[in-house]
Amino acid sequence: MGCMVSHLAAKFAFFPPSPPTYQVKKRDDGKLVAVSSSMPIPPHGEDNSLDRGNKIVAFYLRNPYARLTLLYSHGNAADLGQLYDLFVQLKVNLRVNLMGYDYSGYGASTGKPSESNTYADIEAVYECLETEYGVSQEDLILYGQSVGSGPTLHLAAKLPRLRGVVLHSAILSGLRVLCHVKFTFCFDIYKNVNKIWKVKCPVLVIHGTEDDVVHWLHGNGLWKKVHPRNGEHDHRNPPQKD
């Protein structure tokens, strides 16, 4: 029963675009360039090898006025080619450097998507930010959308000095998206509800009240689990309809 439900939850979790919306090619000078049929993407690719043998593709967008870096973990049905325009907007409007990456089995990243692989993926990308770009915890914000909230909270629980975490349409757990359960089972995936209390930095939770994929109660449940430090929770209700 446990294996069957876990398999079902994993099937629900991962929908990589097929075919991928971009390809990564190596130029004559050895630099990587992402090529998309629908949009031009400058050469921001970083080819990062994981211990388990997967190649993870990441885009790094630099803002010359930035002091902070945003590490973006995307949802379950997109790849970097579809998100590039969004990354540019975030980089410019928020004045941040931005690193986005594709999970194993997404885009031009090799391997197969799984919960454990997404954890290894974000750890490898963080190591790249730390060693190749000199990004410290204090200057790093983790941003997780939908399924991306899983690897985001996995890493955030390990880094006590982060600048902040943003959870966008986050999930309490994989099984809780499929059915209403009050307890966490051993075969569940992305047990965010059991991890968020470990996060020591400020957390911003964003969730649309009319989200028809992940109910807003997921975001509300995570918000309630955040431990307020040096103050109380700050809650903002959405604008009311006319």
Tab-separated table of C-alpha atoms in Angstrom:
chain	number	residue	atom	x	y	z
A	1	MET	CA	0.000	0.000	0.000
A	2	GLY	CA	2.772	2.416	0.977
A	3	CYS	CA	4.778	1.839	-2.210
A	4	MET	CA	1.663	2.230	-4.358
A	5	VAL	CA	0.645	5.548	-2.781
A	6	SER	CA	4.222	6.825	-2.900
A	7	HIS	CA	4.400	5.937	-6.585
A	8	LEU	CA	1.088	7.694	-7.180
A	9	ALA	CA	2.299	10.796	-5.365
A	10	ALA	CA	5.504	10.807	-7.413
A	11	LYS	CA	3.486	10.510	-10.621
A	12	PHE	CA	1.448	13.498	-9.522
A	13	ALA	CA	4.526	15.517	-8.640
A	14	PHE	CA	6.592	15.498	-11.835
A	15	PHE	CA	5.514	16.622	-15.315
A	16	PRO	CA	8.634	17.780	-17.173
A	17	PRO	CA	7.843	19.444	-20.524
A	18	SER	CA	8.334	16.957	-23.346
A	19	PRO	CA	10.176	17.788	-25.463
A	20	PRO	CA	12.217	20.264	-23.403
A	21	THR	CA	11.788	23.893	-24.416
A	22	TYR	CA	15.534	24.460	-24.846
A	23	GLN	CA	18.834	22.717	-25.546
A	24	VAL	CA	22.297	23.349	-24.156
A	25	LYS	CA	25.175	23.519	-26.622
A	26	LYS	CA	28.866	24.237	-26.220
A	27	ARG	CA	30.320	27.122	-28.198
A	28	ASP	CA	33.754	27.199	-29.798
A	29	ASP	CA	35.112	29.055	-26.766
A	30	GLY	CA	33.882	26.264	-24.489
A	31	LYS	CA	31.057	28.268	-22.914
A	32	LEU	CA	27.586	26.782	-22.640
A	33	VAL	CA	24.682	28.408	-24.428
A	34	ALA	CA	20.992	27.597	-24.068
A	35	VAL	CA	19.161	27.492	-27.392
A	36	SER	CA	15.373	27.781	-27.608
A	37	SER	CA	13.182	27.757	-30.697
A	38	SER	CA	10.736	30.198	-29.100
A	39	MET	CA	13.069	32.767	-27.546
A	40	PRO	CA	16.725	33.804	-27.526
A	41	ILE	CA	18.467	32.864	-24.286
A	42	PRO	CA	21.910	34.352	-23.560
A	43	PRO	CA	24.690	31.977	-22.430
A	44	HIS	CA	23.989	31.721	-18.721
A	45	GLY	CA	24.211	27.920	-18.463
A	46	GLU	CA	26.181	26.241	-15.731
A	47	ASP	CA	26.892	22.542	-16.179
A	48	ASN	CA	27.120	21.071	-12.687
A	49	SER	CA	27.849	17.378	-12.091
A	50	LEU	CA	26.273	15.616	-9.143
A	51	ASP	CA	27.859	12.793	-7.175
A	52	ARG	CA	25.187	10.408	-8.436
A	53	GLY	CA	26.189	11.152	-12.047
A	54	ASN	CA	23.435	13.544	-13.159
A	55	LYS	CA	24.209	16.760	-15.016
A	56	ILE	CA	22.198	19.705	-13.708
A	57	VAL	CA	21.671	22.777	-15.878
A	58	ALA	CA	21.356	26.165	-14.186
A	59	PHE	CA	20.936	29.721	-15.476
A	60	TYR	CA	22.744	32.483	-13.609
A	61	LEU	CA	21.509	36.022	-14.281
A	62	ARG	CA	23.653	38.781	-12.859
A	63	ASN	CA	22.398	42.225	-11.861
A	64	PRO	CA	25.250	44.746	-11.446
A	65	TYR	CA	23.278	46.588	-8.746
A	66	ALA	CA	22.438	43.485	-6.700
A	67	ARG	CA	23.503	42.768	-3.152
A	68	LEU	CA	21.409	39.613	-2.781
A	69	THR	CA	21.024	36.401	-4.783
A	70	LEU	CA	17.767	34.514	-5.377
A	71	LEU	CA	17.892	30.725	-5.804
A	72	TYR	CA	14.697	29.764	-7.653
A	73	SER	CA	13.194	26.253	-7.513
A	74	HIS	CA	10.394	26.021	-10.076
A	75	GLY	CA	7.108	24.125	-10.205
A	76	ASN	CA	6.456	20.626	-11.464
A	77	ALA	CA	5.443	21.351	-15.070
A	78	ALA	CA	7.994	23.890	-16.341
A	79	ASP	CA	11.622	24.072	-17.363
A	80	LEU	CA	14.158	26.889	-17.617
A	81	GLY	CA	13.260	27.768	-21.197
A	82	GLN	CA	9.737	28.704	-20.144
A	83	LEU	CA	10.907	30.643	-17.102
A	84	TYR	CA	13.657	32.763	-18.616
A	85	ASP	CA	11.476	35.857	-19.169
A	86	LEU	CA	10.253	35.639	-15.571
A	87	PHE	CA	13.842	35.369	-14.348
A	88	VAL	CA	14.777	38.536	-16.243
A	89	GLN	CA	11.830	40.411	-14.724
A	90	LEU	CA	12.699	39.259	-11.206
A	91	LYS	CA	16.356	40.126	-11.682
A	92	VAL	CA	15.531	43.662	-12.840
A	93	ASN	CA	12.567	44.498	-10.602
A	94	LEU	CA	13.980	43.009	-7.394
A	95	ARG	CA	17.585	44.035	-8.123
A	96	VAL	CA	18.935	40.580	-7.366
A	97	ASN	CA	21.243	38.094	-8.972
A	98	LEU	CA	19.214	35.012	-9.833
A	99	MET	CA	20.078	31.343	-10.168
A	100	GLY	CA	17.429	29.038	-11.600
A	101	TYR	CA	17.997	25.356	-12.247
A	102	ASP	CA	16.272	22.351	-13.771
A	103	TYR	CA	15.717	19.255	-11.670
A	104	SER	CA	17.069	15.898	-12.804
A	105	GLY	CA	14.983	14.835	-15.800
A	106	TYR	CA	13.809	18.381	-16.571
A	107	GLY	CA	14.994	20.451	-19.528
A	108	ALA	CA	18.568	19.548	-20.423
A	109	SER	CA	19.352	18.080	-16.999
A	110	THR	CA	19.996	14.350	-17.102
A	111	GLY	CA	18.590	11.599	-14.895
A	112	LYS	CA	15.059	11.060	-13.666
A	113	PRO	CA	12.950	13.332	-11.463
A	114	SER	CA	12.439	12.139	-7.913
A	115	GLU	CA	12.184	13.627	-4.456
A	116	SER	CA	15.699	12.566	-3.493
A	117	ASN	CA	17.134	13.860	-6.763
A	118	THR	CA	15.598	17.309	-6.287
A	119	TYR	CA	17.267	17.483	-2.880
A	120	ALA	CA	20.623	16.534	-4.394
A	121	ASP	CA	20.034	18.991	-7.241
A	122	ILE	CA	19.501	22.030	-5.027
A	123	GLU	CA	22.460	21.086	-2.829
A	124	ALA	CA	24.694	20.945	-5.919
A	125	VAL	CA	23.420	24.305	-7.174
A	126	TYR	CA	23.955	25.892	-3.760
A	127	GLU	CA	27.501	24.531	-3.704
A	128	CYS	CA	28.034	26.104	-7.132
A	129	LEU	CA	26.760	29.473	-5.870
A	130	GLU	CA	29.003	29.247	-2.840
A	131	THR	CA	32.203	28.137	-4.564
A	132	GLU	CA	31.935	29.660	-8.048
A	133	TYR	CA	30.118	32.911	-7.262
A	134	GLY	CA	31.091	33.526	-3.648
A	135	VAL	CA	27.498	33.760	-2.406
A	136	SER	CA	27.147	33.540	1.371
A	137	GLN	CA	24.099	32.340	3.301
A	138	GLU	CA	23.533	35.846	4.607
A	139	ASP	CA	23.075	37.162	1.050
A	140	LEU	CA	20.936	34.298	-0.258
A	141	ILE	CA	17.146	34.064	-0.582
A	142	LEU	CA	15.566	30.709	-1.446
A	143	TYR	CA	12.415	30.836	-3.585
A	144	GLY	CA	10.288	27.704	-4.027
A	145	GLN	CA	7.175	27.452	-6.177
A	146	SER	CA	4.739	24.536	-5.834
A	147	VAL	CA	6.816	21.328	-5.802
A	148	GLY	CA	9.874	23.585	-5.629
A	149	SER	CA	8.918	24.273	-2.023
A	150	GLY	CA	10.196	20.763	-1.242
A	151	PRO	CA	13.862	21.235	-2.175
A	152	THR	CA	13.685	24.834	-0.939
A	153	LEU	CA	12.702	23.817	2.599
A	154	HIS	CA	15.102	20.868	2.502
A	155	LEU	CA	18.006	23.260	1.959
A	156	ALA	CA	16.652	26.032	4.182
A	157	ALA	CA	16.468	23.639	7.137
A	158	LYS	CA	20.236	23.104	6.779
A	159	LEU	CA	21.282	26.752	6.422
A	160	PRO	CA	20.661	28.732	9.630
A	161	ARG	CA	21.925	32.111	8.369
A	162	LEU	CA	19.861	32.559	5.195
A	163	ARG	CA	18.566	36.040	4.371
A	164	GLY	CA	15.084	34.656	3.718
A	165	VAL	CA	12.776	32.052	2.179
A	166	VAL	CA	9.838	32.637	-0.178
A	167	LEU	CA	7.187	29.913	-0.542
A	168	HIS	CA	4.903	30.424	-3.552
A	169	SER	CA	1.885	28.107	-3.829
A	170	ALA	CA	3.755	25.686	-1.605
A	171	ILE	CA	2.538	22.233	-0.584
A	172	LEU	CA	2.199	20.797	2.915
A	173	SER	CA	3.213	17.413	1.480
A	174	GLY	CA	2.717	15.436	-1.708
A	175	LEU	CA	0.011	13.170	-0.308
A	176	ARG	CA	-1.912	16.116	1.121
A	177	VAL	CA	-2.317	17.499	-2.405
A	178	LEU	CA	-4.003	14.265	-3.480
A	179	CYS	CA	-6.260	13.745	-0.478
A	180	HIS	CA	-7.185	15.302	2.842
A	181	VAL	CA	-5.108	13.691	5.574
A	182	LYS	CA	-4.217	15.076	8.987
A	183	PHE	CA	-1.192	12.904	9.654
A	184	THR	CA	2.133	12.461	7.887
A	185	PHE	CA	2.728	8.928	6.651
A	186	CYS	CA	6.144	7.376	6.131
A	187	PHE	CA	5.505	6.915	2.405
A	188	ASP	CA	4.566	10.565	1.826
A	189	ILE	CA	6.854	12.822	-0.231
A	190	TYR	CA	7.965	16.411	0.348
A	191	LYS	CA	6.969	16.493	4.008
A	192	ASN	CA	7.251	20.263	4.184
A	193	VAL	CA	4.845	20.460	7.103
A	194	ASN	CA	7.403	18.576	9.221
A	195	LYS	CA	10.402	20.640	8.087
A	196	ILE	CA	9.355	24.267	8.087
A	197	TRP	CA	9.783	24.674	11.837
A	198	LYS	CA	13.511	24.082	11.330
A	199	VAL	CA	13.864	27.194	9.158
A	200	LYS	CA	15.475	29.965	11.197
A	201	CYS	CA	15.266	32.872	8.739
A	202	PRO	CA	12.239	35.059	7.827
A	203	VAL	CA	9.713	33.221	5.626
A	204	LEU	CA	7.300	34.838	3.166
A	205	VAL	CA	4.320	32.661	2.181
A	206	ILE	CA	2.422	33.595	-1.006
A	207	HIS	CA	-0.685	31.654	-2.022
A	208	GLY	CA	-3.654	32.600	-4.198
A	209	THR	CA	-7.026	31.998	-2.582
A	210	GLU	CA	-8.419	30.701	-5.896
A	211	ASP	CA	-5.553	28.309	-6.644
A	212	ASP	CA	-7.249	25.255	-8.183
A	213	VAL	CA	-4.142	23.046	-8.170
A	214	VAL	CA	-2.771	23.467	-4.654
A	215	HIS	CA	-5.430	24.711	-2.227
A	216	TRP	CA	-4.545	27.883	-0.344
A	217	LEU	CA	-4.895	25.975	2.936
A	218	HIS	CA	-1.496	24.430	2.132
A	219	GLY	CA	0.117	27.853	2.250
A	220	ASN	CA	-1.888	28.809	5.310
A	221	GLY	CA	-0.889	25.596	7.064
A	222	LEU	CA	2.795	26.229	6.405
A	223	TRP	CA	2.463	29.839	7.546
A	224	LYS	CA	1.031	28.624	10.860
A	225	LYS	CA	3.994	26.265	11.330
A	226	VAL	CA	6.622	28.981	10.921
A	227	HIS	CA	8.184	29.837	14.260
A	228	PRO	CA	8.037	33.627	14.688
A	229	ARG	CA	11.269	34.998	16.085
A	230	ASN	CA	11.613	38.407	17.699
A	231	GLY	CA	7.961	39.146	17.013
A	232	GLU	CA	4.658	37.781	15.795
A	233	HIS	CA	3.454	36.577	12.407
A	234	ASP	CA	2.682	39.290	9.876
A	235	HIS	CA	-0.457	38.346	7.939
A	236	ARG	CA	-1.694	40.215	4.867
A	237	ASN	CA	-5.098	39.396	3.398
A	238	PRO	CA	-5.593	39.711	-0.379
A	239	PRO	CA	-7.605	42.614	-1.821
A	240	GLN	CA	-11.333	41.977	-1.734
A	241	LYS	CA	-13.344	41.743	-4.942
A	242	ASP	CA	-15.784	44.540	-5.755
